[in-house]
Amino acid sequence: MEKSYSESYKKAGVDITAGYKAVELMKKHIARTMTEGALSDIGGFGGLFELNIDNIKHPVLVSGTDGVGTKLKIAFMMDKHDTVGIDCVAMCVNDVICCGAKPLFFLDYIAVGKNYPEKIASIVSGVAKGCVQSGAALIGGETAEMPGFYPEQEYDLAGFTVGVVDKEKILNNKSINEGDVIIALPSSGVHSNGFSLVRAVFDIEKADMVSPIEMLNGKSLGETLLTPTKIYVKPMLALFDKVKVKAVSHITGGGFYENIPRSIPKGFGAKIEKKAIKVLPIFDLIKEKGGISERDMFNTFNMGVGMSIVVDKKDADLALKILKENGENAYIIGETVKSDDGVILC
């Protein structure tokens, strides 16, 4: 690659040497994510991973893919790019953990209007942080310079993960009964969903993004909105090891009303106590500023609950104990009931 150079391509807007520099800058971040199964160095045509199935009777691969969405617009405005990579990883690994799967590896895709190597390295540093938090190896990716397609200062970011679970340990919601307990894992903020509405509510292009806001505990709007999505993989794996978990929901776009019913079988609903939910201040501010109805808030945002877990009532105390021992201030928000209404807020 030392001799790879095209003056014509550069005049058209694509500097391949900038791509090589970006790869060199990101290598130190990628190295932090290497796990036992990772076999390939960055820069090859494919990412290699050796699957160890010594303790798995019937391995099932579970895949997930997602992006960061229009939250990236906030990163562009704040010129802060080292946390959105965490969001990208989180959106993928939090999905596969809902099946009971342990993430194995991750690949990212970054499309840019212009390749600024230091910016690319900053983005990848966040991806690497997310991979470390979830125990996934960053074994490959792609950076595409696309002049004329994206503005020079903007980019898109998406990712893909693969996890593994023993077939007999795949979460099975058929065991759900009336009166099972629903446990909440707190979110860190808006996470990576609902930002088209957020941007409209605050008229982001004109908003003050840097001044402290008392309602947000003295943080600025920009800082609060860029808080990265929490990754729940390690506490959930610890929970799976000790407690029979019946269902898990990752509360993303569509909020409570869309996501919780996805993990509950037909004929059952989730009865949620509104007073039990520890709503974060940013959601109060969004509701107040936008004049948004309660129904729309719970049908768009996580409202402070990033993940919900269903366990048998007799296992609830042990589940809470394990989650708290693993850094999650988990708490009970409701129970399963016989109903076809999906989510019942009361």
CSV table of N, CA and C in Angstrom, one decimal, residues 249-341:
chain,number,residue,atom,x,y,z
A,249,SER,N,-36.3,-7.4,26.9
A,249,SER,CA,-36.6,-6.4,25.8
A,249,SER,C,-35.6,-5.2,25.9
A,250,HIS,N,-35.1,-4.9,24.7
A,250,HIS,CA,-34.2,-3.7,24.6
A,250,HIS,C,-35.1,-2.6,24.2
A,251,ILE,N,-35.2,-1.6,25.0
A,251,ILE,CA,-36.2,-0.5,24.8
A,251,ILE,C,-35.6,0.5,23.9
A,252,THR,N,-35.9,0.4,22.6
A,252,THR,CA,-35.3,1.3,21.6
A,252,THR,C,-36.4,2.2,20.9
A,253,GLY,N,-36.3,2.4,19.6
A,253,GLY,CA,-37.3,3.2,19.0
A,253,GLY,C,-38.7,2.5,19.1
A,254,GLY,N,-39.7,3.3,19.4
A,254,GLY,CA,-41.0,2.7,19.7
A,254,GLY,C,-41.3,2.6,21.1
A,255,GLY,N,-40.3,2.8,22.0
A,255,GLY,CA,-40.5,2.9,23.4
A,255,GLY,C,-41.1,1.6,24.0
A,256,PHE,N,-41.8,1.8,25.1
A,256,PHE,CA,-42.4,0.7,25.8
A,256,PHE,C,-43.5,0.0,25.0
A,257,TYR,N,-44.3,0.7,24.3
A,257,TYR,CA,-45.4,0.1,23.6
A,257,TYR,C,-45.0,-0.8,22.5
A,258,GLU,N,-43.9,-0.5,21.8
A,258,GLU,CA,-43.5,-1.4,20.7
A,258,GLU,C,-42.6,-2.5,21.2
A,259,ASN,N,-41.6,-2.2,22.1
A,259,ASN,CA,-40.6,-3.2,22.4
A,259,ASN,C,-40.9,-4.2,23.4
A,260,ILE,N,-41.6,-3.9,24.5
A,260,ILE,CA,-41.9,-4.8,25.6
A,260,ILE,C,-42.8,-6.0,25.0
A,261,PRO,N,-43.8,-5.7,24.2
A,261,PRO,CA,-44.6,-6.8,23.7
A,261,PRO,C,-43.9,-7.7,22.8
A,262,ARG,N,-42.8,-7.3,22.2
A,262,ARG,CA,-42.0,-8.2,21.3
A,262,ARG,C,-41.5,-9.4,22.0
A,263,SER,N,-41.3,-9.3,23.3
A,263,SER,CA,-40.7,-10.4,24.1
A,263,SER,C,-41.8,-11.2,24.9
A,264,ILE,N,-43.0,-10.8,24.8
A,264,ILE,CA,-44.1,-11.4,25.6
A,264,ILE,C,-45.0,-12.2,24.7
A,265,PRO,N,-45.4,-13.4,25.0
A,265,PRO,CA,-46.3,-14.2,24.1
A,265,PRO,C,-47.7,-13.7,24.0
A,266,LYS,N,-48.4,-14.0,23.0
A,266,LYS,CA,-49.7,-13.7,22.8
A,266,LYS,C,-50.6,-14.1,23.9
A,267,GLY,N,-51.5,-13.3,24.4
A,267,GLY,CA,-52.4,-13.6,25.5
A,267,GLY,C,-51.9,-13.0,26.8
A,268,PHE,N,-50.7,-12.5,26.8
A,268,PHE,CA,-50.1,-11.8,28.0
A,268,PHE,C,-49.8,-10.4,27.7
A,269,GLY,N,-49.8,-9.6,28.7
A,269,GLY,CA,-49.4,-8.2,28.6
A,269,GLY,C,-48.5,-7.8,29.8
A,270,ALA,N,-48.0,-6.6,29.7
A,270,ALA,CA,-47.1,-6.1,30.7
A,270,ALA,C,-47.8,-4.9,31.4
A,271,LYS,N,-48.1,-5.2,32.7
A,271,LYS,CA,-48.7,-4.1,33.5
A,271,LYS,C,-47.6,-3.3,34.2
A,272,ILE,N,-47.4,-2.1,33.8
A,272,ILE,CA,-46.3,-1.3,34.2
A,272,ILE,C,-46.8,-0.1,35.2
A,273,GLU,N,-46.2,0.0,36.3
A,273,GLU,CA,-46.6,1.1,37.3
A,273,GLU,C,-45.8,2.3,36.9
A,274,LYS,N,-46.5,3.4,36.4
A,274,LYS,CA,-45.8,4.6,36.0
A,274,LYS,C,-45.0,5.2,37.2
A,275,LYS,N,-45.6,5.1,38.4
A,275,LYS,CA,-44.9,5.8,39.5
A,275,LYS,C,-43.6,5.1,39.9
A,276,ALA,N,-43.4,3.8,39.4
A,276,ALA,CA,-42.2,3.1,39.7
A,276,ALA,C,-41.1,3.5,38.8
A,277,ILE,N,-41.4,4.0,37.6
A,277,ILE,CA,-40.4,4.3,36.6
A,277,ILE,C,-39.6,5.5,37.0
A,278,LYS,N,-38.2,5.4,37.0
A,278,LYS,CA,-37.3,6.5,37.4
A,278,LYS,C,-37.0,7.2,36.1
A,279,VAL,N,-37.9,8.2,35.8
A,279,VAL,CA,-37.8,8.9,34.5
A,279,VAL,C,-36.7,9.9,34.6
A,280,LEU,N,-35.8,10.0,33.6
A,280,LEU,CA,-34.7,10.9,33.7
A,280,LEU,C,-35.1,12.3,33.3
A,281,PRO,N,-34.4,13.3,33.8
A,281,PRO,CA,-34.8,14.7,33.6
A,281,PRO,C,-34.9,15.1,32.1
A,282,ILE,N,-34.0,14.5,31.3
A,282,ILE,CA,-34.1,14.9,29.8
A,282,ILE,C,-35.5,14.6,29.2
A,283,PHE,N,-36.1,13.5,29.7
A,283,PHE,CA,-37.4,13.2,29.2
A,283,PHE,C,-38.5,14.2,29.7
A,284,ASP,N,-38.4,14.6,30.9
A,284,ASP,CA,-39.3,15.6,31.4
A,284,ASP,C,-39.1,16.9,30.6
A,285,LEU,N,-37.9,17.2,30.2
A,285,LEU,CA,-37.6,18.5,29.5
A,285,LEU,C,-38.2,18.3,28.0
A,286,ILE,N,-38.0,17.2,27.4
A,286,ILE,CA,-38.5,17.0,26.1
A,286,ILE,C,-40.1,17.1,26.1
A,287,LYS,N,-40.7,16.4,27.1
A,287,LYS,CA,-42.2,16.5,27.2
A,287,LYS,C,-42.7,17.9,27.4
A,288,GLU,N,-42.0,18.6,28.3
A,288,GLU,CA,-42.4,20.0,28.6
A,288,GLU,C,-42.2,20.9,27.4
A,289,LYS,N,-41.0,20.8,26.8
A,289,LYS,CA,-40.6,21.7,25.7
A,289,LYS,C,-41.5,21.4,24.4
A,290,GLY,N,-41.7,20.2,24.2
A,290,GLY,CA,-42.5,19.8,22.9
A,290,GLY,C,-44.0,19.7,23.1
A,291,GLY,N,-44.5,19.8,24.3
A,291,GLY,CA,-45.9,19.6,24.6
A,291,GLY,C,-46.3,18.2,24.1
A,292,ILE,N,-45.5,17.2,24.4
A,292,ILE,CA,-45.8,15.9,23.9
A,292,ILE,C,-46.6,15.1,24.9
A,293,SER,N,-47.6,14.3,24.4
A,293,SER,CA,-48.5,13.6,25.3
A,293,SER,C,-47.7,12.4,26.0
A,294,GLU,N,-48.2,12.0,27.1
A,294,GLU,CA,-47.6,10.9,27.8
A,294,GLU,C,-47.5,9.6,26.9
A,295,ARG,N,-48.6,9.4,26.2
A,295,ARG,CA,-48.6,8.2,25.3
A,295,ARG,C,-47.5,8.3,24.3
A,296,ASP,N,-47.3,9.4,23.6
A,296,ASP,CA,-46.3,9.6,22.6
A,296,ASP,C,-44.9,9.4,23.2
A,297,MET,N,-44.7,9.9,24.4
A,297,MET,CA,-43.4,9.8,25.1
A,297,MET,C,-43.0,8.4,25.3
A,298,PHE,N,-44.0,7.6,25.9
A,298,PHE,CA,-43.7,6.2,26.1
A,298,PHE,C,-43.7,5.3,24.9
A,299,ASN,N,-44.2,5.9,23.7
A,299,ASN,CA,-44.2,5.2,22.5
A,299,ASN,C,-43.1,5.6,21.6
A,300,THR,N,-42.2,6.4,22.1
A,300,THR,CA,-41.0,6.9,21.3
A,300,THR,C,-39.7,6.7,22.1
A,301,PHE,N,-39.7,7.0,23.4
A,301,PHE,CA,-38.4,7.0,24.1
A,301,PHE,C,-38.4,5.9,25.2
A,302,ASN,N,-37.2,5.6,25.7
A,302,ASN,CA,-37.0,4.6,26.7
A,302,ASN,C,-37.5,5.1,28.1
A,303,MET,N,-37.6,6.4,28.3
A,303,MET,CA,-38.1,7.1,29.5
A,303,MET,C,-37.3,6.7,30.7
A,304,GLY,N,-36.0,6.3,30.5
A,304,GLY,CA,-35.2,6.0,31.7
A,304,GLY,C,-35.0,4.5,31.9
A,305,VAL,N,-35.7,3.7,31.1
A,305,VAL,CA,-35.5,2.2,31.2
A,305,VAL,C,-34.9,1.7,29.9
A,306,GLY,N,-33.7,1.2,29.9
A,306,GLY,CA,-33.0,0.8,28.7
A,306,GLY,C,-33.3,-0.7,28.4
A,307,MET,N,-33.7,-1.4,29.4
A,307,MET,CA,-34.0,-2.9,29.1
A,307,MET,C,-34.9,-3.3,30.2
A,308,SER,N,-35.9,-4.2,29.8
A,308,SER,CA,-36.7,-4.8,30.8
A,308,SER,C,-36.5,-6.3,30.8
A,309,ILE,N,-36.7,-6.9,31.9
A,309,ILE,CA,-36.4,-8.4,32.1
A,309,ILE,C,-37.6,-9.0,32.8
A,310,VAL,N,-38.0,-10.2,32.4
A,310,VAL,CA,-39.1,-10.9,33.0
A,310,VAL,C,-38.5,-12.1,33.7
A,311,VAL,N,-38.8,-12.3,35.0
A,311,VAL,CA,-38.4,-13.5,35.8
A,311,VAL,C,-39.6,-13.9,36.6
A,312,ASP,N,-39.5,-15.1,37.1
A,312,ASP,CA,-40.5,-15.7,38.0
A,312,ASP,C,-40.4,-14.9,39.3
A,313,LYS,N,-41.6,-14.7,39.9
A,313,LYS,CA,-41.6,-13.9,41.2
A,313,LYS,C,-40.7,-14.4,42.2
A,314,LYS,N,-40.5,-15.7,42.3
A,314,LYS,CA,-39.6,-16.3,43.3
A,314,LYS,C,-38.1,-16.0,43.1
A,315,ASP,N,-37.8,-15.6,41.8
A,315,ASP,CA,-36.4,-15.3,41.4
A,315,ASP,C,-36.1,-13.8,41.4
A,316,ALA,N,-37.1,-13.0,41.7
A,316,ALA,CA,-36.9,-11.6,41.6
A,316,ALA,C,-35.8,-11.0,42.5
A,317,ASP,N,-35.8,-11.4,43.8
A,317,ASP,CA,-34.9,-10.8,44.7
A,317,ASP,C,-33.4,-11.2,44.3
A,318,LEU,N,-33.3,-12.5,43.9
A,318,LEU,CA,-31.9,-12.9,43.5
A,318,LEU,C,-31.5,-12.2,42.2
A,319,ALA,N,-32.4,-12.0,41.3
A,319,ALA,CA,-32.1,-11.3,40.0
A,319,ALA,C,-31.6,-9.9,40.3
A,320,LEU,N,-32.4,-9.2,41.2
A,320,LEU,CA,-32.0,-7.8,41.6
A,320,LEU,C,-30.6,-7.8,42.3
A,321,LYS,N,-30.4,-8.7,43.1
A,321,LYS,CA,-29.1,-8.8,43.8
A,321,LYS,C,-27.9,-9.0,42.8
A,322,ILE,N,-28.1,-9.9,41.9
A,322,ILE,CA,-27.0,-10.2,40.9
A,322,ILE,C,-26.8,-8.9,40.0
A,323,LEU,N,-27.9,-8.3,39.6
A,323,LEU,CA,-27.7,-7.2,38.7
A,323,LEU,C,-27.0,-6.0,39.4
A,324,LYS,N,-27.4,-5.8,40.7
A,324,LYS,CA,-26.8,-4.7,41.5
A,324,LYS,C,-25.3,-5.0,41.8
A,325,GLU,N,-25.0,-6.3,42.0
A,325,GLU,CA,-23.6,-6.7,42.1
A,325,GLU,C,-22.8,-6.4,40.9
A,326,ASN,N,-23.4,-6.4,39.7
A,326,ASN,CA,-22.8,-6.1,38.5
A,326,ASN,C,-23.0,-4.7,37.9
A,327,GLY,N,-23.2,-3.8,38.9
A,327,GLY,CA,-23.3,-2.4,38.5
A,327,GLY,C,-24.6,-1.8,38.0
A,328,GLU,N,-25.7,-2.6,38.1
A,328,GLU,CA,-26.9,-2.1,37.6
A,328,GLU,C,-27.9,-1.9,38.7
A,329,ASN,N,-28.4,-0.6,38.8
A,329,ASN,CA,-29.3,-0.3,39.9
A,329,ASN,C,-30.7,-0.7,39.4
A,330,ALA,N,-30.9,-2.0,39.3
A,330,ALA,CA,-32.2,-2.6,38.8
A,330,ALA,C,-33.3,-2.4,39.8
A,331,TYR,N,-34.5,-2.3,39.3
A,331,TYR,CA,-35.7,-2.2,40.2
A,331,TYR,C,-36.9,-2.8,39.4
A,332,ILE,N,-38.0,-3.1,40.2
A,332,ILE,CA,-39.2,-3.7,39.7
A,332,ILE,C,-40.1,-2.6,39.2
A,333,ILE,N,-40.7,-2.8,38.0
A,333,ILE,CA,-41.6,-1.8,37.4
A,333,ILE,C,-43.0,-2.4,37.1
A,334,GLY,N,-43.2,-3.7,37.3
A,334,GLY,CA,-44.5,-4.2,37.0
A,334,GLY,C,-44.5,-5.7,37.0
A,335,GLU,N,-45.6,-6.3,36.3
A,335,GLU,CA,-45.8,-7.7,36.3
A,335,GLU,C,-46.5,-8.1,35.0
A,336,THR,N,-46.4,-9.4,34.7
A,336,THR,CA,-47.2,-9.9,33.5
A,336,THR,C,-48.6,-10.2,33.9
A,337,VAL,N,-49.5,-9.9,33.0
A,337,VAL,CA,-51.0,-10.2,33.2
A,337,VAL,C,-51.6,-10.8,32.0
A,338,LYS,N,-52.7,-11.5,32.2
A,338,LYS,CA,-53.5,-12.0,31.1
A,338,LYS,C,-54.1,-10.9,30.4
A,339,SER,N,-53.7,-10.6,29.1
A,339,SER,CA,-54.2,-9.5,28.4
A,339,SER,C,-53.7,-9.5,27.0
A,340,ASP,N,-54.5,-8.9,26.1
A,340,ASP,CA,-54.0,-8.8,24.7
A,340,ASP,C,-53.7,-7.3,24.4
A,341,ASP,N,-53.5,-6.5,25.4
A,341,ASP,CA,-53.3,-5.1,25.2
A,341,ASP,C,-51.8,-4.7,25.1
